[in-house]
PDB file of C-alpha atoms in Angstrom:
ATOM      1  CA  UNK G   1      50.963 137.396  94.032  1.00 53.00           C
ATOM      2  CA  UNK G   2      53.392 134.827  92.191  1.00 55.00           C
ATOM      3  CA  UNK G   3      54.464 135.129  88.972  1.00 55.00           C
ATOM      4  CA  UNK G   4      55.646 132.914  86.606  1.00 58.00           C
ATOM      5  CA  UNK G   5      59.040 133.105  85.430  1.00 62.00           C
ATOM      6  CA  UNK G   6      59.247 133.413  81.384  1.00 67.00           C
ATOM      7  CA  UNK G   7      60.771 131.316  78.705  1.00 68.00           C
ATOM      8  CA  UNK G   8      61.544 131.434  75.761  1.00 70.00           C
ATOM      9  CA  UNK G   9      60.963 129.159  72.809  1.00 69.00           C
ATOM     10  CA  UNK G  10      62.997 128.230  69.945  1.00 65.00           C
ATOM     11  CA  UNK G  11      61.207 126.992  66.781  1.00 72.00           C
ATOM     12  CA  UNK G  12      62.398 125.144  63.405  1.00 69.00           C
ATOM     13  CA  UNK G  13      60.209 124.970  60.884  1.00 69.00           C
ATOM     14  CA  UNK G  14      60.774 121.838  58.227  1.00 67.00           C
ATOM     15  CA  UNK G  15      59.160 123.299  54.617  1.00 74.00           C
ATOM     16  CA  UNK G  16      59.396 119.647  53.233  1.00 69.00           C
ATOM     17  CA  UNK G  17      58.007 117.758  55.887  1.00 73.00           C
ATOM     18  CA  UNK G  18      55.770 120.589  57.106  1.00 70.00           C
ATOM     19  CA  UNK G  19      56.736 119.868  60.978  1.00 77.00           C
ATOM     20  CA  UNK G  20      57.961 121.933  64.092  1.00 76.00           C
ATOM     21  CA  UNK G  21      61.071 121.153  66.639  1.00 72.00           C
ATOM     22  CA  UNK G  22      61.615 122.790  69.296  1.00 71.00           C
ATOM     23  CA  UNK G  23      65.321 123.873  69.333  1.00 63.00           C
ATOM     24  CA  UNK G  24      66.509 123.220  73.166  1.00 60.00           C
ATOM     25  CA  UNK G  25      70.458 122.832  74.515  1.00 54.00           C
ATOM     26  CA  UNK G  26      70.797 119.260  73.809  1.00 51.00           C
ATOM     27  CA  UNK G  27      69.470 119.601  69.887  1.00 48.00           C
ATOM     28  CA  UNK G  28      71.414 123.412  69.544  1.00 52.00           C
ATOM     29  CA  UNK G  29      73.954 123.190  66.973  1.00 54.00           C
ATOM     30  CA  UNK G  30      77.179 124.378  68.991  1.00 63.00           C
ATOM     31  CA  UNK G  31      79.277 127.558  67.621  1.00 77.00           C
ATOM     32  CA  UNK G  32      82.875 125.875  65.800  1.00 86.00           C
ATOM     33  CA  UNK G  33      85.323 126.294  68.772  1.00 94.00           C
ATOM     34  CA  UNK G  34      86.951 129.660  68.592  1.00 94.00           C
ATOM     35  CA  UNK G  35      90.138 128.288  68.213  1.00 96.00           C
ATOM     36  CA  UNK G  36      89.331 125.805  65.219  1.00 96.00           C
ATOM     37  CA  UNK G  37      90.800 126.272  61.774  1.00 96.00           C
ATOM     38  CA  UNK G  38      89.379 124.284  59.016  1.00 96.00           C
ATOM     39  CA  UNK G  39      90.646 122.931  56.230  1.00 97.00           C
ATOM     40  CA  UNK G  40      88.439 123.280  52.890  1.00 96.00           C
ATOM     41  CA  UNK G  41      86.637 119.718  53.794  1.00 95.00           C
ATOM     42  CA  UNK G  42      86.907 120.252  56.794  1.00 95.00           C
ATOM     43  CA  UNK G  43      88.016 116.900  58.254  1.00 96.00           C
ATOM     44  CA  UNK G  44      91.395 118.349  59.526  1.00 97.00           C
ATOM     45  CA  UNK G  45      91.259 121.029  61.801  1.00 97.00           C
ATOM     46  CA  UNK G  46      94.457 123.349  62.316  1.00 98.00           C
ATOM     47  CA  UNK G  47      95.583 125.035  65.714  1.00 98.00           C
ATOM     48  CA  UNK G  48      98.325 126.256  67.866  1.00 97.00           C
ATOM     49  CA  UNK G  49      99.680 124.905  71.163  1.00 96.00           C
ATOM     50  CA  UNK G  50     102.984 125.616  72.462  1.00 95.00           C
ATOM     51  CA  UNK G  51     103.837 127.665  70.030  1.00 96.00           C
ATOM     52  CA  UNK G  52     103.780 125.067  67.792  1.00 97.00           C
ATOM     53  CA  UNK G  53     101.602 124.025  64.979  1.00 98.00           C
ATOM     54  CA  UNK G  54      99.188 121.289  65.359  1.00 98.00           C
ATOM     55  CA  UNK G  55      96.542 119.359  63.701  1.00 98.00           C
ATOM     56  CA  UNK G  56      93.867 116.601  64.857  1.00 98.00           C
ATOM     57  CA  UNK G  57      90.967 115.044  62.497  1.00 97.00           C
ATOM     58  CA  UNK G  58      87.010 116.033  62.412  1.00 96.00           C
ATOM     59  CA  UNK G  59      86.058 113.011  65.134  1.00 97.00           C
ATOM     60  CA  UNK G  60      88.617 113.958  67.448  1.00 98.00           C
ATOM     61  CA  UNK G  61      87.093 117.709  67.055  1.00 97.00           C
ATOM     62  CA  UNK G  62      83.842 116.433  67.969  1.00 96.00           C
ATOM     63  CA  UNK G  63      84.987 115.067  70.895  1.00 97.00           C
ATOM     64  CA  UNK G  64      86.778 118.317  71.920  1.00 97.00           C
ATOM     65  CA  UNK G  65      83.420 120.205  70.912  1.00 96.00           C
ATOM     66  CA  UNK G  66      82.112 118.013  74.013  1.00 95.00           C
ATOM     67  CA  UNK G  67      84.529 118.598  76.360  1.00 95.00           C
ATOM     68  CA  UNK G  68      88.044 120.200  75.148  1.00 95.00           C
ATOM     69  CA  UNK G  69      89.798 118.454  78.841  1.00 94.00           C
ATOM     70  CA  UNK G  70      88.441 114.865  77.061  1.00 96.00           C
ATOM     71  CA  UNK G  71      91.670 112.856  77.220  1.00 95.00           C
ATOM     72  CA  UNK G  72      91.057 110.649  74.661  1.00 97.00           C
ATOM     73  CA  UNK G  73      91.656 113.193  72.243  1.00 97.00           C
ATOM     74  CA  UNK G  74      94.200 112.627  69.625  1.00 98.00           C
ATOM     75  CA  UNK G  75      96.097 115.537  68.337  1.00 97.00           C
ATOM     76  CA  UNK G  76      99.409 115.363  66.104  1.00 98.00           C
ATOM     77  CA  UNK G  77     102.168 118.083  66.461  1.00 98.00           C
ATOM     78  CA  UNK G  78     103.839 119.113  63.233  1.00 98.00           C
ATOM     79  CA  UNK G  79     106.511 121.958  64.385  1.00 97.00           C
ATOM     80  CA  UNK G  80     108.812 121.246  66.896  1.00 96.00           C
ATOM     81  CA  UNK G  81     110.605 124.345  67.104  1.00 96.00           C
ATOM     82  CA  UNK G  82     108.165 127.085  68.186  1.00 96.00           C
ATOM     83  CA  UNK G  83     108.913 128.871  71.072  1.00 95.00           C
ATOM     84  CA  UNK G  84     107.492 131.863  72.706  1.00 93.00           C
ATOM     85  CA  UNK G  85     108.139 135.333  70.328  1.00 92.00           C
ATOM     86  CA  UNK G  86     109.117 132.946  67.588  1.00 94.00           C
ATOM     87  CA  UNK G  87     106.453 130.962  67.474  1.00 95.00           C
ATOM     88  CA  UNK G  88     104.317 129.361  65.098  1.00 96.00           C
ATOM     89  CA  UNK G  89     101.205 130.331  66.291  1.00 94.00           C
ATOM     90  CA  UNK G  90      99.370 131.041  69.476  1.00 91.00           C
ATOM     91  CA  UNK G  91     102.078 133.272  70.274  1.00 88.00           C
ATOM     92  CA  UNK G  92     100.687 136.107  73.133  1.00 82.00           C
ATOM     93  CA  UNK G  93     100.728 139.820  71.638  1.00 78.00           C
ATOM     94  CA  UNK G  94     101.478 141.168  75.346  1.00 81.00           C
ATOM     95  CA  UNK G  95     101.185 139.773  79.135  1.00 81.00           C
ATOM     96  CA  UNK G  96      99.573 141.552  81.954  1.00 77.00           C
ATOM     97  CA  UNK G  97     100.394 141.254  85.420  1.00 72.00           C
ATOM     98  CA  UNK G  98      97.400 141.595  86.467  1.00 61.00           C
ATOM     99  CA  UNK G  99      95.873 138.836  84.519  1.00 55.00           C
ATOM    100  CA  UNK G 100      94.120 135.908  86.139  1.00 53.00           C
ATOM    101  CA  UNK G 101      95.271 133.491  83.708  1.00 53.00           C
ATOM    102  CA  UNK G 102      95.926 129.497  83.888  1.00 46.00           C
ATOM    103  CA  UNK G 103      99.134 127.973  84.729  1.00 49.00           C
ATOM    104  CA  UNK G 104      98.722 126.084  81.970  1.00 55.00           C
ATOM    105  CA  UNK G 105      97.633 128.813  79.401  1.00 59.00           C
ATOM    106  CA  UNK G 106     100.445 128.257  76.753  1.00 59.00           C
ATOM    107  CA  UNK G 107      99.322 124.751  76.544  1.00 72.00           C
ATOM    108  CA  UNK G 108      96.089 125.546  75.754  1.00 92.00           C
ATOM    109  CA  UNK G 109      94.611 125.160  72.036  1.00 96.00           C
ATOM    110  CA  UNK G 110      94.897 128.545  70.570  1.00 95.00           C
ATOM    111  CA  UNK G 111      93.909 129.859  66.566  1.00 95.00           C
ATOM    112  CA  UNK G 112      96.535 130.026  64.055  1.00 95.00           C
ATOM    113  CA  UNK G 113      95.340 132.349  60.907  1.00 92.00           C
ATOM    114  CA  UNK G 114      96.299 129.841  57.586  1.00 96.00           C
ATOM    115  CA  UNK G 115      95.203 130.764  54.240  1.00 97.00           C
ATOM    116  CA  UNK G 116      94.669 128.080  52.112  1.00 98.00           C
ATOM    117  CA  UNK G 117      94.104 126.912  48.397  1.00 98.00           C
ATOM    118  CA  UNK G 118      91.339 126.478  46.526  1.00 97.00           C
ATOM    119  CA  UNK G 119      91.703 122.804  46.159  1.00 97.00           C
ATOM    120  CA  UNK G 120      93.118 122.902  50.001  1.00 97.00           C
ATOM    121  CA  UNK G 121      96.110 121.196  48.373  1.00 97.00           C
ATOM    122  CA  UNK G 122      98.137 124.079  50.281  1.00 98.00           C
ATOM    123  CA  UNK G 123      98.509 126.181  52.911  1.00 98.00           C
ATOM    124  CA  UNK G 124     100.112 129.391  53.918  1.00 98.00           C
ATOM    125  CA  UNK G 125     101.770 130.668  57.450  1.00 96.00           C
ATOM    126  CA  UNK G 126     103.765 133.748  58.563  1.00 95.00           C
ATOM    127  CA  UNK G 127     106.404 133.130  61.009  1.00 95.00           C
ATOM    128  CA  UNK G 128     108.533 136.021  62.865  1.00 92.00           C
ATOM    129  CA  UNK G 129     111.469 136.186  65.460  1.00 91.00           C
ATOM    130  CA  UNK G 130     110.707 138.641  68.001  1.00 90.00           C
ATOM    131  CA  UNK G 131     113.018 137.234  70.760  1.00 90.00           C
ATOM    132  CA  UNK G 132     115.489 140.349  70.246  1.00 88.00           C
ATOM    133  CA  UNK G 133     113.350 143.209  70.034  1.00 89.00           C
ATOM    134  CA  UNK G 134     113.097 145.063  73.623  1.00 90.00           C
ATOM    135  CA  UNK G 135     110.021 144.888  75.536  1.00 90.00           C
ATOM    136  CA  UNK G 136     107.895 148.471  76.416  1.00 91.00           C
ATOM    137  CA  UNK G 137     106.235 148.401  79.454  1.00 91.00           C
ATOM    138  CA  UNK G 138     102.491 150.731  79.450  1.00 89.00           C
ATOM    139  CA  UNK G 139     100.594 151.382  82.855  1.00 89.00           C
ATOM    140  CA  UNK G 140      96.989 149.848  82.151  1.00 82.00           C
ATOM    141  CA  UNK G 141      94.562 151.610  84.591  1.00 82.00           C
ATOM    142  CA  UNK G 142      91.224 151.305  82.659  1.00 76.00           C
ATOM    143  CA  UNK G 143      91.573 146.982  82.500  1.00 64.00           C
ATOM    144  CA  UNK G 144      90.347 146.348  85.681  1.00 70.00           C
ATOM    145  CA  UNK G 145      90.082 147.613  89.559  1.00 78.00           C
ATOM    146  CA  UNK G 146      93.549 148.283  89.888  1.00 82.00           C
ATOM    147  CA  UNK G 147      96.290 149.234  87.641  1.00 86.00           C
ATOM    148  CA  UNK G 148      98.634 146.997  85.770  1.00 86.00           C
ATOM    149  CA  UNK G 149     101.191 146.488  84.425  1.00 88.00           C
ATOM    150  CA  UNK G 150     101.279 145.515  80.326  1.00 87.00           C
ATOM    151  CA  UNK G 151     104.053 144.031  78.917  1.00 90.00           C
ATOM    152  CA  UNK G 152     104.737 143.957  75.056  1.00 88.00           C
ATOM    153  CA  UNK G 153     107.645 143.507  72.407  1.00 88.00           C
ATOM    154  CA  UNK G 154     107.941 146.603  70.798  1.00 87.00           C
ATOM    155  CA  UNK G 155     110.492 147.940  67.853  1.00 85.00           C
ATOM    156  CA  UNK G 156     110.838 152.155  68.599  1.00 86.00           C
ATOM    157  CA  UNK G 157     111.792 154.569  66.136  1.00 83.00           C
ATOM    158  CA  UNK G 158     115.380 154.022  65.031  1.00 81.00           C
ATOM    159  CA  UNK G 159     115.539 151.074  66.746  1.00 82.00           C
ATOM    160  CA  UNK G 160     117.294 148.305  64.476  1.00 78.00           C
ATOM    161  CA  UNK G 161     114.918 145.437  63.707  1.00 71.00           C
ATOM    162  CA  UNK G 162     117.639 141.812  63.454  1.00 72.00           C
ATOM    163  CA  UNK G 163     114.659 139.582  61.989  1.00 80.00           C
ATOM    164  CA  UNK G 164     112.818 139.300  58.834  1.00 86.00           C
ATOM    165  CA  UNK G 165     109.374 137.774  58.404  1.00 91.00           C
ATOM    166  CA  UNK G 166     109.403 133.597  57.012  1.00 95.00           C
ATOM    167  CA  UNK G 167     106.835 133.144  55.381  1.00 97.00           C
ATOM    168  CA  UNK G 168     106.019 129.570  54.745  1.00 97.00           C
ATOM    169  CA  UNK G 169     104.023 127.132  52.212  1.00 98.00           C
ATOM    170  CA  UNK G 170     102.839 123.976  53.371  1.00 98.00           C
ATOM    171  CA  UNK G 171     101.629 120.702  51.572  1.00 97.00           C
ATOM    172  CA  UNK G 172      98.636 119.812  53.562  1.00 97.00           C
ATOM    173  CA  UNK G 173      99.090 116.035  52.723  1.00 96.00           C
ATOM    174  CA  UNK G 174     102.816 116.038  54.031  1.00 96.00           C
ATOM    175  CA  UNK G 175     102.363 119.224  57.011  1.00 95.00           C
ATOM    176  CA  UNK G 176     105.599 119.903  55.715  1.00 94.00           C
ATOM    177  CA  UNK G 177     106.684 123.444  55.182  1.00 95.00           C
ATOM    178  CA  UNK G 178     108.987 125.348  52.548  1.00 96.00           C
ATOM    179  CA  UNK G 179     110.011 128.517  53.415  1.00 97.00           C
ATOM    180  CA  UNK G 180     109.860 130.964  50.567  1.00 96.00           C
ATOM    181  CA  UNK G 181     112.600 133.667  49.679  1.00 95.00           C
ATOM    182  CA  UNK G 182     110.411 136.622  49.900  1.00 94.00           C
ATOM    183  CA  UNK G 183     112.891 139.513  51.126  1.00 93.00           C
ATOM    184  CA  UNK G 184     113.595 142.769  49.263  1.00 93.00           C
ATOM    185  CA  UNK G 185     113.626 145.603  52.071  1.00 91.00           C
ATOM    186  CA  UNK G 186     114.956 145.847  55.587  1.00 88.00           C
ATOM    187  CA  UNK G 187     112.136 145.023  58.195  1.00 85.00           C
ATOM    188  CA  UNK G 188     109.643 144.420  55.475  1.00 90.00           C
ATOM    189  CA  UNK G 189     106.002 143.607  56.443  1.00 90.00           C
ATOM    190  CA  UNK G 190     104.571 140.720  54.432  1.00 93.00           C
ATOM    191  CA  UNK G 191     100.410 140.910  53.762  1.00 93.00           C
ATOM    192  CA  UNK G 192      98.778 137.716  52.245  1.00 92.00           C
ATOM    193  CA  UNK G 193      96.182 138.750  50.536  1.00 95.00           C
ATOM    194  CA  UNK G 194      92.290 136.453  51.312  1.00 95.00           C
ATOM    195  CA  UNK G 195      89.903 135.691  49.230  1.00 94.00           C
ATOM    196  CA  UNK G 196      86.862 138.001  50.130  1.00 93.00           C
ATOM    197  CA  UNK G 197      84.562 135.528  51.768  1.00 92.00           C
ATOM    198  CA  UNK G 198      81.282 134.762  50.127  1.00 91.00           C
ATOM    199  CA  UNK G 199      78.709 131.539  50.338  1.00 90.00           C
ATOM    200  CA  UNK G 200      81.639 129.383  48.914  1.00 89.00           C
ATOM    201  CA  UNK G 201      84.169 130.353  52.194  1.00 93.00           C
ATOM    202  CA  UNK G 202      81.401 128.397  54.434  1.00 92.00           C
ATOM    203  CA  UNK G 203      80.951 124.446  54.620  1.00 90.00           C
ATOM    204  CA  UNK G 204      78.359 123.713  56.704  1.00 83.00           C
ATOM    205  CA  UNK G 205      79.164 125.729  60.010  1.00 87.00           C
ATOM    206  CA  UNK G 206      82.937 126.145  58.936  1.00 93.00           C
ATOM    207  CA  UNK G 207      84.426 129.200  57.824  1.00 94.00           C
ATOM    208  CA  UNK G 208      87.432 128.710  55.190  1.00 96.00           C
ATOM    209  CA  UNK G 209      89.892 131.326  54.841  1.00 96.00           C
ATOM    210  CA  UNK G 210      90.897 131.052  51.047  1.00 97.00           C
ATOM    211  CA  UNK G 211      93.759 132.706  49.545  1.00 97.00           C
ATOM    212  CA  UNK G 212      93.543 135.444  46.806  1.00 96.00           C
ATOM    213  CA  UNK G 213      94.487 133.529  43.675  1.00 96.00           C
ATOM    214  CA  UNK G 214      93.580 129.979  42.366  1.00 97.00           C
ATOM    215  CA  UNK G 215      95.163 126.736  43.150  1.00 97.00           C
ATOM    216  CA  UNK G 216      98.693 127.240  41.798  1.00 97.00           C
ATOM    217  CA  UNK G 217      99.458 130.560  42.263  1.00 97.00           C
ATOM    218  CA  UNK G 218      98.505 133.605  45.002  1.00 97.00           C
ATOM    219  CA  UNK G 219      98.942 137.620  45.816  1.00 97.00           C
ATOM    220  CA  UNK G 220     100.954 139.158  48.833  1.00 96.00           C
ATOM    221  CA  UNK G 221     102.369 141.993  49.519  1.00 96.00           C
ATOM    222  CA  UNK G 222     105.415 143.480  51.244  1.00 95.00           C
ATOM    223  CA  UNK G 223     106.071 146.685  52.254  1.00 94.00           C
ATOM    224  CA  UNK G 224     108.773 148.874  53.447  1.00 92.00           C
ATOM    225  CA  UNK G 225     109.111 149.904  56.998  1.00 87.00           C
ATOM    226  CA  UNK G 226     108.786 153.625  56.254  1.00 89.00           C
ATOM    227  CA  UNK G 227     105.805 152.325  53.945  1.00 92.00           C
ATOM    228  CA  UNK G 228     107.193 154.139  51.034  1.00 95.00           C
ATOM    229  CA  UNK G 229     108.323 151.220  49.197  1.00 95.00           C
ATOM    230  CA  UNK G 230     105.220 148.173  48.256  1.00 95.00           C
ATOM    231  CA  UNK G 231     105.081 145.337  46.118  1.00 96.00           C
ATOM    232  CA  UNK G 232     102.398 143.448  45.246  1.00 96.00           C
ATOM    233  CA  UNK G 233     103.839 139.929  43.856  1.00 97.00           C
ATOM    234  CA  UNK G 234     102.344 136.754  42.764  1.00 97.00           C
ATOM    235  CA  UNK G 235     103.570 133.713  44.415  1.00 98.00           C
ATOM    236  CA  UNK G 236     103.857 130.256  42.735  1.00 97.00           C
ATOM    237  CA  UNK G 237     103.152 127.018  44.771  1.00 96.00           C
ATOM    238  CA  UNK G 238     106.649 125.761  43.297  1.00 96.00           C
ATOM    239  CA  UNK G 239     108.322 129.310  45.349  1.00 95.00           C
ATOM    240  CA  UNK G 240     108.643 131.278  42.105  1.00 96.00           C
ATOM    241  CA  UNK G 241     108.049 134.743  43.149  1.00 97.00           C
ATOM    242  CA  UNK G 242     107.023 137.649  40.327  1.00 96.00           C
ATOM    243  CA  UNK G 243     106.524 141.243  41.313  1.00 96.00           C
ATOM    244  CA  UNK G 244     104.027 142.451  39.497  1.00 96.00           C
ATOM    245  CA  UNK G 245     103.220 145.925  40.853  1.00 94.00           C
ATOM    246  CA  UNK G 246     106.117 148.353  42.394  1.00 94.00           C
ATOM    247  CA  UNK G 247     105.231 151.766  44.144  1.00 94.00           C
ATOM    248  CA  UNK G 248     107.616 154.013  45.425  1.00 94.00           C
ATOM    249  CA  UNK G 249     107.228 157.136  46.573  1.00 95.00           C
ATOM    250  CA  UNK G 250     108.238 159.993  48.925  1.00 94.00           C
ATOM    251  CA  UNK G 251     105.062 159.847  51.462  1.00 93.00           C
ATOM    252  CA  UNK G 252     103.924 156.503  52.958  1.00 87.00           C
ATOM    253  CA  UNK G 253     101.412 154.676  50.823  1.00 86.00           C
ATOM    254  CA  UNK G 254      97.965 152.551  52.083  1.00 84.00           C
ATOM    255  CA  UNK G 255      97.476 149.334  50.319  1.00 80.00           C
ATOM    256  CA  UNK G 256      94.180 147.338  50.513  1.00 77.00           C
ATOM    257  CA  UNK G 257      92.814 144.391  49.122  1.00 74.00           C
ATOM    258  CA  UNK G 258      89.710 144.484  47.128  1.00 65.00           C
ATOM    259  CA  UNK G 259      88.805 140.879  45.829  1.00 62.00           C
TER     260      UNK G 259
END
């Protein structure tokens, strides 16, 4: 006995004009490339690439949503000095030897997290020096068939931290950034606080990560290393920075965002 082999149909429904289309692969809207960042109209899209930062315009991301090897894709590079554990984005969190990676992997397109401005008039970026912390090495026997061998940058206990993390505004119709003077404690962490995302965070297929605040000013956060020491400050697009909440206590605190 044969038997047929099953498919499955995909319908759209048009309420105005009261007619049915078969949704197929060539009429399938395709998923925003995972490594896309949008900007609130979405005609610039923002990603990494040798740990640098880069941009390229909505008809060039078309073409890439076609076929990301296309070569006549035009993308502009706006940092120059990114390099690997003090980069700008796209920056690996560990390497594997095991891993059955490209060649070519750091020159691959890669996300960079941005928080931007209401108007999208602005943008924000976090930038950190890792190059002198030590690396830990961890035996990773659960990743695949054999063990291997992870490699990370990791600050232990009592171990001196020489960097600070930048943290950068950027005029999105210059790409240029300003850094802004944000330090108060010795191997602070810095939190930028996001909008919570609702209807308004989504243009057509595009997700915008908004920052908590409204076009001229915006909430972070910084926190001591031994989390007993946070601030919660309000940032000016000019680089005026205001505390406005200071804890301190003698046990390590949790901050979240609630928008």
């Amino acid at each position: 006995m044969r038997h047929n082999k099953e498919k499955a149909f995909y319908l759209e429904y048009d309420f105005a004009s009261k007619t049915v289309t078969e949704i197929s692969d060539s009429t399938k809207v395709k998923a925003p490339l995972a490594w896309a960042s949008f900007s609130p109209d979405t005609n610039t899209v923002y990603f990494a690439k040798d740990f640098n930062l880069y941009w390229m315009d909505k008809a060039n991301y078309l073409k890439a949503v076609k076929n990301e090897k296309d070569s006549t894709i035009v993308e502009h590079q706006i940092t120059k000095d990114g390099v690997q554990y003090y980069a700008w984005g796209g920056d690996e969190y560990s390497t594997t030897t095991g891993d059955e990676k490209d060649k070519d992997s750091e020159t691959k397109r890669k996300r960079v997290w941005i928080s931007w401005s209401p108007d999208g008039r602005y943008f924000t970026l976090t930038r950190k020096d890792n190059r002198s912390l030590k690396p830990l090495w961890v035996i990773n026997n659960v990743g695949s068939a054999r063990p291997t061998l992870e490699t990370y940058k990791y600050q232990m206990p009592g171990e001196v931290d020489s960097t600070e993390t930048e943290f950068y505004i950027f005029e999105a119709a210059t790409k240029a950034p300003r850094r802004i003077n944000i330090a108060a404690f010795k191997n602070q962490t810095i939190s930028n606080w996001t909008k919570t995302p609702d209807r308004n965070s989504y243009k057509e297929d595009y997700y915008i990560n908004y920052w908590l605040g409204n076009n001229e000013e915006f909430y972070i956060s910084r926190s001591s290393r031994d989390l007993k020491r946070i601030d919660l400050l309000k940032v000016n697009v000019n680089g005026t920075v205001n505390p406005i909440i200071q804890e301190r206590s003698n046990v390590y605190l949790d901050v979240q965002n609630h928008s």
